[in-house]
Amino acid sequence: MNDQPTFALHGTIPMPRLGLGTYKSKDGPEVTDAVRVALQTGYRLVDTAAVYRNEEGVGEGIRQSGLERHEVFVTTKVWNDQQGYDETLRAAEDSLRRLGLAHLDLYLIHWPRRSRMADTWRALERLREEGLTRAIGVSNFLPHHLDELMQTAEVAPSLNQIELHPRLQQRDAWTATEALGAVVQAWSPIQTGLVLDDPTIAGIADRHGAGPAQVVLRWGLQSGLSVIPKSVHADRIQSNFDVFGFDLTEEEIAAIDGLEAGERTGPHPDQFPGD
């Protein structure tokens, strides 16, 4: 996994703390080139999902990078209409086929569907037991979803991927996730760029000679998060990775913490998708 910092999922499986998100990256050359550039830059984590409809291109980007399979950490997710025990097993096989891989590193429930949650998680536990995925987790789970999951789960999730950025910090979900010994991973960690014009962020960036996006990603990493910024532009992909050469002060972290505003860019997990 090269020399960047990692988390240990399920206590033993190393996962890089910074990765490439691919939401809305078009299948074909766009996502393939983004993945290849990211991996050649030094990224070792790539996040996709069945509903992104770009798993084939992601897999091709991994192959074009020239890296060995064990050098790349690959995450994908089961979509809502594929949840359920048998359905999830089939969905995982389909994702593996599209990616061109023999196993996943992390498989997630994309959104909580309460009527199918127990059966879907049971399928993920089986996939882990059979070695088709090394780790299992969830996405967009709030504390009450985690509580409900743990009523029947035999294995706790190793990660919860949620929308998280300075203007939506979801401290309740963050705390509940870490209480399970799981990693919090931030999707949309720079709020699709909306937070980058904030004067607090801009001032901190000026002091460090860094870009605003780099400051926000550094805030996430120093706060104990995993972050998966999305881009298809080579210069931004490279810039987003260049965040390990400086540290924010405690005062700067506190200033960014103070930007909480409850601003979602995506749907609320209790409103999408309904059962």
Short mmCIF file of C-alpha atoms in Angstrom, two decimals:
data_model
loop_
_atom_site.label_atom_id
_atom_site.label_comp_id
_atom_site.label_asym_id
_atom_site.label_seq_id
_atom_site.Cartn_x
_atom_site.Cartn_y
_atom_site.Cartn_z
CA MET A 1 0.00 0.00 0.00
CA ASN A 2 3.10 2.26 -0.35
CA ASP A 3 4.00 4.52 2.56
CA GLN A 4 0.83 6.55 3.07
CA PRO A 5 -1.05 6.17 6.38
CA THR A 6 -3.63 3.42 6.67
CA PHE A 7 -6.48 2.18 8.86
CA ALA A 8 -6.78 -1.47 9.90
CA LEU A 9 -10.25 -2.70 8.95
CA HIS A 10 -11.54 -5.56 11.09
CA GLY A 11 -8.32 -5.04 13.03
CA THR A 12 -6.00 -6.48 10.39
CA ILE A 13 -6.75 -5.29 6.83
CA PRO A 14 -4.81 -2.16 5.83
CA MET A 15 -6.82 0.49 3.99
CA PRO A 16 -5.25 3.75 2.78
CA ARG A 17 -6.75 6.79 4.46
CA LEU A 18 -7.01 8.78 1.21
CA GLY A 19 -8.56 7.45 -1.95
CA LEU A 20 -10.14 8.38 -5.27
CA GLY A 21 -13.91 8.70 -5.46
CA THR A 22 -15.57 8.00 -8.81
CA TYR A 23 -19.17 9.16 -8.33
CA LYS A 24 -20.43 10.67 -11.62
CA SER A 25 -17.19 9.72 -13.39
CA LYS A 26 -18.32 8.42 -16.78
CA ASP A 27 -17.57 4.83 -17.70
CA GLY A 28 -14.98 4.42 -20.41
CA PRO A 29 -11.93 6.65 -20.94
CA GLU A 30 -12.97 9.31 -18.40
CA VAL A 31 -13.01 7.06 -15.34
CA THR A 32 -10.30 4.75 -16.69
CA ASP A 33 -7.90 7.65 -17.14
CA ALA A 34 -8.77 9.10 -13.73
CA VAL A 35 -8.09 5.79 -11.98
CA ARG A 36 -4.86 5.21 -13.89
CA VAL A 37 -3.57 8.73 -13.17
CA ALA A 38 -4.52 8.42 -9.50
CA LEU A 39 -2.74 5.11 -9.06
CA GLN A 40 0.33 6.35 -10.90
CA THR A 41 0.28 9.44 -8.64
CA GLY A 42 0.35 7.31 -5.50
CA TYR A 43 -3.26 6.64 -4.58
CA ARG A 44 -3.91 3.07 -3.55
CA LEU A 45 -7.66 3.20 -2.79
CA VAL A 46 -10.36 3.45 -5.45
CA ASP A 47 -14.05 3.76 -4.55
CA THR A 48 -16.90 2.91 -6.90
CA ALA A 49 -20.43 1.48 -6.74
CA ALA A 50 -22.76 -0.57 -8.88
CA VAL A 51 -25.09 2.40 -9.35
CA TYR A 52 -22.24 4.57 -10.68
CA ARG A 53 -22.23 2.32 -13.76
CA ASN A 54 -18.49 2.69 -14.17
CA GLU A 55 -17.09 -0.47 -12.59
CA GLU A 56 -15.80 -1.75 -15.93
CA GLY A 57 -13.87 1.46 -16.52
CA VAL A 58 -12.52 1.42 -12.97
CA GLY A 59 -11.26 -2.11 -13.46
CA GLU A 60 -9.60 -1.13 -16.74
CA GLY A 61 -7.90 1.81 -15.03
CA ILE A 62 -6.48 -0.51 -12.40
CA ARG A 63 -5.13 -2.81 -15.08
CA GLN A 64 -3.62 0.08 -17.04
CA SER A 65 -1.83 1.36 -13.92
CA GLY A 66 0.53 -1.61 -14.04
CA LEU A 67 0.10 -2.25 -10.31
CA GLU A 68 -0.36 -5.73 -8.89
CA ARG A 69 -3.80 -6.57 -7.50
CA HIS A 70 -2.59 -6.61 -3.89
CA GLU A 71 -1.32 -3.05 -4.26
CA VAL A 72 -4.77 -1.55 -4.88
CA PHE A 73 -7.64 -1.37 -2.36
CA VAL A 74 -10.98 -1.57 -4.21
CA THR A 75 -14.36 -0.64 -2.72
CA THR A 76 -17.76 -1.05 -4.33
CA LYS A 77 -21.34 -1.06 -3.06
CA VAL A 78 -24.61 -2.94 -3.43
CA TRP A 79 -27.40 -0.71 -4.71
CA ASN A 80 -30.83 -0.41 -3.11
CA ASP A 81 -32.87 -2.50 -5.55
CA GLN A 82 -30.33 -5.32 -5.27
CA GLN A 83 -30.51 -5.63 -1.48
CA GLY A 84 -31.71 -8.83 0.17
CA TYR A 85 -29.79 -12.06 0.78
CA ASP A 86 -29.79 -13.78 -2.61
CA GLU A 87 -29.95 -10.51 -4.48
CA THR A 88 -26.83 -9.18 -2.75
CA LEU A 89 -24.86 -12.33 -3.45
CA ARG A 90 -25.70 -11.97 -7.13
CA ALA A 91 -24.92 -8.25 -7.07
CA ALA A 92 -21.46 -8.91 -5.67
CA GLU A 93 -20.74 -11.45 -8.38
CA ASP A 94 -21.88 -8.96 -11.02
CA SER A 95 -19.62 -6.23 -9.59
CA LEU A 96 -16.64 -8.56 -9.54
CA ARG A 97 -17.30 -9.52 -13.15
CA ARG A 98 -17.54 -5.89 -14.26
CA LEU A 99 -14.40 -4.93 -12.34
CA GLY A 100 -12.54 -7.97 -13.65
CA LEU A 101 -11.46 -8.95 -10.14
CA ALA A 102 -11.48 -12.18 -8.15
CA HIS A 103 -12.21 -10.40 -4.87
CA LEU A 104 -13.08 -7.02 -3.40
CA ASP A 105 -11.27 -5.32 -0.57
CA LEU A 106 -14.41 -3.67 0.84
CA TYR A 107 -18.07 -4.18 0.05
CA LEU A 108 -20.65 -1.74 1.38
CA ILE A 109 -24.42 -1.47 1.73
CA HIS A 110 -24.90 1.75 -0.24
CA TRP A 111 -27.96 3.09 1.62
CA PRO A 112 -29.92 1.71 4.57
CA ARG A 113 -33.04 -0.20 3.51
CA ARG A 114 -34.47 -1.19 6.85
CA SER A 115 -36.79 -3.92 5.53
CA ARG A 116 -33.83 -5.73 3.91
CA MET A 117 -30.98 -4.67 6.15
CA ALA A 118 -30.57 -7.89 8.13
CA ASP A 119 -30.65 -10.14 5.06
CA THR A 120 -28.33 -7.88 3.10
CA TRP A 121 -25.81 -7.81 5.93
CA ARG A 122 -26.02 -11.58 6.31
CA ALA A 123 -25.06 -11.84 2.63
CA LEU A 124 -22.08 -9.52 3.19
CA GLU A 125 -20.96 -11.67 6.10
CA ARG A 126 -21.09 -14.73 3.84
CA LEU A 127 -19.12 -12.96 1.10
CA ARG A 128 -16.47 -12.13 3.68
CA GLU A 129 -16.36 -15.70 4.96
CA GLU A 130 -15.93 -17.00 1.41
CA GLY A 131 -13.12 -14.55 0.62
CA LEU A 132 -15.01 -12.67 -2.08
CA THR A 133 -14.48 -9.50 -0.07
CA ARG A 134 -11.87 -8.89 2.59
CA ALA A 135 -13.92 -6.39 4.60
CA ILE A 136 -17.55 -5.30 4.84
CA GLY A 137 -19.21 -2.07 5.85
CA VAL A 138 -22.03 0.38 5.28
CA SER A 139 -22.67 3.75 3.70
CA ASN A 140 -25.02 6.57 4.74
CA PHE A 141 -25.92 4.90 8.04
CA LEU A 142 -27.08 7.12 10.89
CA PRO A 143 -26.84 6.02 14.56
CA HIS A 144 -30.28 4.38 14.59
CA HIS A 145 -29.42 2.43 11.43
CA LEU A 146 -26.22 1.17 13.08
CA ASP A 147 -28.17 0.20 16.20
CA GLU A 148 -30.68 -1.74 14.12
CA LEU A 149 -27.94 -3.47 12.12
CA MET A 150 -26.16 -4.62 15.26
CA GLN A 151 -29.30 -6.33 16.57
CA THR A 152 -28.71 -9.19 14.12
CA ALA A 153 -25.14 -8.74 12.85
CA GLU A 154 -22.51 -11.33 13.74
CA VAL A 155 -19.71 -9.09 12.43
CA ALA A 156 -19.67 -5.35 13.03
CA PRO A 157 -19.13 -3.10 10.01
CA SER A 158 -15.55 -2.01 9.56
CA LEU A 159 -16.44 1.31 7.92
CA ASN A 160 -19.30 3.77 7.49
CA GLN A 161 -19.05 6.02 4.44
CA ILE A 162 -21.08 9.20 4.97
CA GLU A 163 -21.34 12.70 3.53
CA LEU A 164 -18.93 14.67 5.67
CA HIS A 165 -17.21 18.00 5.16
CA PRO A 166 -16.69 21.15 7.24
CA ARG A 167 -20.29 22.31 6.73
CA LEU A 168 -21.81 18.88 7.50
CA GLN A 169 -19.79 17.03 10.11
CA GLN A 170 -22.42 14.51 11.29
CA ARG A 171 -20.83 14.22 14.71
CA ASP A 172 -23.56 11.86 15.96
CA ALA A 173 -22.96 9.37 13.13
CA TRP A 174 -19.21 9.91 13.45
CA THR A 175 -19.28 9.05 17.17
CA ALA A 176 -21.61 6.07 16.73
CA THR A 177 -19.44 4.64 13.97
CA GLU A 178 -16.24 4.92 15.96
CA ALA A 179 -17.98 3.37 18.98
CA LEU A 180 -18.26 0.18 16.90
CA GLY A 181 -14.54 0.27 16.17
CA ALA A 182 -15.29 1.26 12.59
CA VAL A 183 -13.70 3.87 10.35
CA VAL A 184 -15.59 6.97 9.23
CA GLN A 185 -15.02 7.67 5.55
CA ALA A 186 -16.07 11.01 4.11
CA TRP A 187 -17.71 11.19 0.72
CA SER A 188 -17.95 14.66 -0.83
CA PRO A 189 -15.19 15.75 1.58
CA ILE A 190 -14.86 19.16 -0.13
CA GLN A 191 -18.66 19.59 -0.54
CA THR A 192 -18.42 19.42 -4.34
CA GLY A 193 -16.18 22.49 -4.09
CA LEU A 194 -18.74 24.69 -2.32
CA VAL A 195 -16.70 24.99 0.87
CA LEU A 196 -13.55 26.11 -0.92
CA ASP A 197 -14.63 29.76 -1.10
CA ASP A 198 -15.01 30.01 2.67
CA PRO A 199 -12.76 32.81 4.00
CA THR A 200 -11.65 30.69 6.98
CA ILE A 201 -10.44 27.96 4.62
CA ALA A 202 -8.83 30.50 2.29
CA GLY A 203 -6.93 32.14 5.15
CA ILE A 204 -5.56 28.84 6.41
CA ALA A 205 -4.58 27.87 2.87
CA ASP A 206 -2.65 31.11 2.44
CA ARG A 207 -0.71 30.54 5.67
CA HIS A 208 0.39 27.08 4.52
CA GLY A 209 0.97 27.88 0.87
CA ALA A 210 -1.62 25.23 0.06
CA GLY A 211 -4.85 25.10 -1.90
CA PRO A 212 -8.24 25.27 -0.15
CA ALA A 213 -9.07 21.70 -1.14
CA GLN A 214 -5.78 20.51 0.32
CA VAL A 215 -6.60 22.26 3.61
CA VAL A 216 -10.04 20.65 3.82
CA LEU A 217 -8.65 17.20 3.03
CA ARG A 218 -5.88 17.72 5.59
CA TRP A 219 -8.52 18.69 8.17
CA GLY A 220 -10.31 15.41 7.50
CA LEU A 221 -7.18 13.31 7.75
CA GLN A 222 -5.99 14.99 10.95
CA SER A 223 -9.47 14.58 12.42
CA GLY A 224 -9.23 10.81 12.02
CA LEU A 225 -11.26 10.38 8.85
CA SER A 226 -10.70 8.57 5.61
CA VAL A 227 -11.39 10.86 2.64
CA ILE A 228 -12.23 10.01 -0.98
CA PRO A 229 -12.26 13.20 -3.08
CA LYS A 230 -13.57 12.77 -6.62
CA SER A 231 -12.02 14.29 -9.72
CA VAL A 232 -11.41 13.34 -13.33
CA HIS A 233 -8.81 16.06 -13.89
CA ALA A 234 -5.18 14.98 -13.62
CA ASP A 235 -3.98 18.18 -11.96
CA ARG A 236 -6.68 18.06 -9.28
CA ILE A 237 -6.17 14.36 -8.69
CA GLN A 238 -2.49 15.03 -8.11
CA SER A 239 -3.11 18.11 -5.95
CA ASN A 240 -5.62 16.25 -3.77
CA PHE A 241 -2.97 13.65 -3.03
CA ASP A 242 -0.35 16.24 -2.06
CA VAL A 243 -1.65 16.65 1.51
CA PHE A 244 0.91 14.77 3.57
CA GLY A 245 3.59 17.46 3.69
CA PHE A 246 2.01 19.90 6.14
CA ASP A 247 0.02 19.89 9.39
CA LEU A 248 -2.79 22.14 10.55
CA THR A 249 -2.52 23.61 14.03
CA GLU A 250 -5.03 22.82 16.75
CA GLU A 251 -6.41 26.33 16.35
CA GLU A 252 -6.86 25.88 12.61
CA ILE A 253 -8.63 22.56 13.10
CA ALA A 254 -10.92 24.17 15.68
CA ALA A 255 -11.68 27.02 13.26
CA ILE A 256 -12.70 24.54 10.56
CA ASP A 257 -14.72 22.55 13.11
CA GLY A 258 -16.63 25.77 13.70
CA LEU A 259 -17.91 25.87 10.12
CA GLU A 260 -20.62 23.27 10.82
CA ALA A 261 -23.85 24.43 9.17
CA GLY A 262 -25.87 21.28 8.53
CA GLU A 263 -25.53 21.70 4.76
CA ARG A 264 -26.17 18.49 2.85
CA THR A 265 -25.33 18.11 -0.81
CA GLY A 266 -26.94 14.65 -0.95
CA PRO A 267 -30.21 13.21 0.36
CA HIS A 268 -30.95 12.51 3.99
CA PRO A 269 -30.59 8.77 4.70
CA ASP A 270 -34.03 8.62 6.32
CA GLN A 271 -35.66 10.07 3.22
CA PHE A 272 -33.80 8.18 0.48
CA PRO A 273 -34.56 5.58 -0.59
CA GLY A 274 -37.73 4.72 1.28
CA ASP A 275 -38.79 1.13 1.83
#
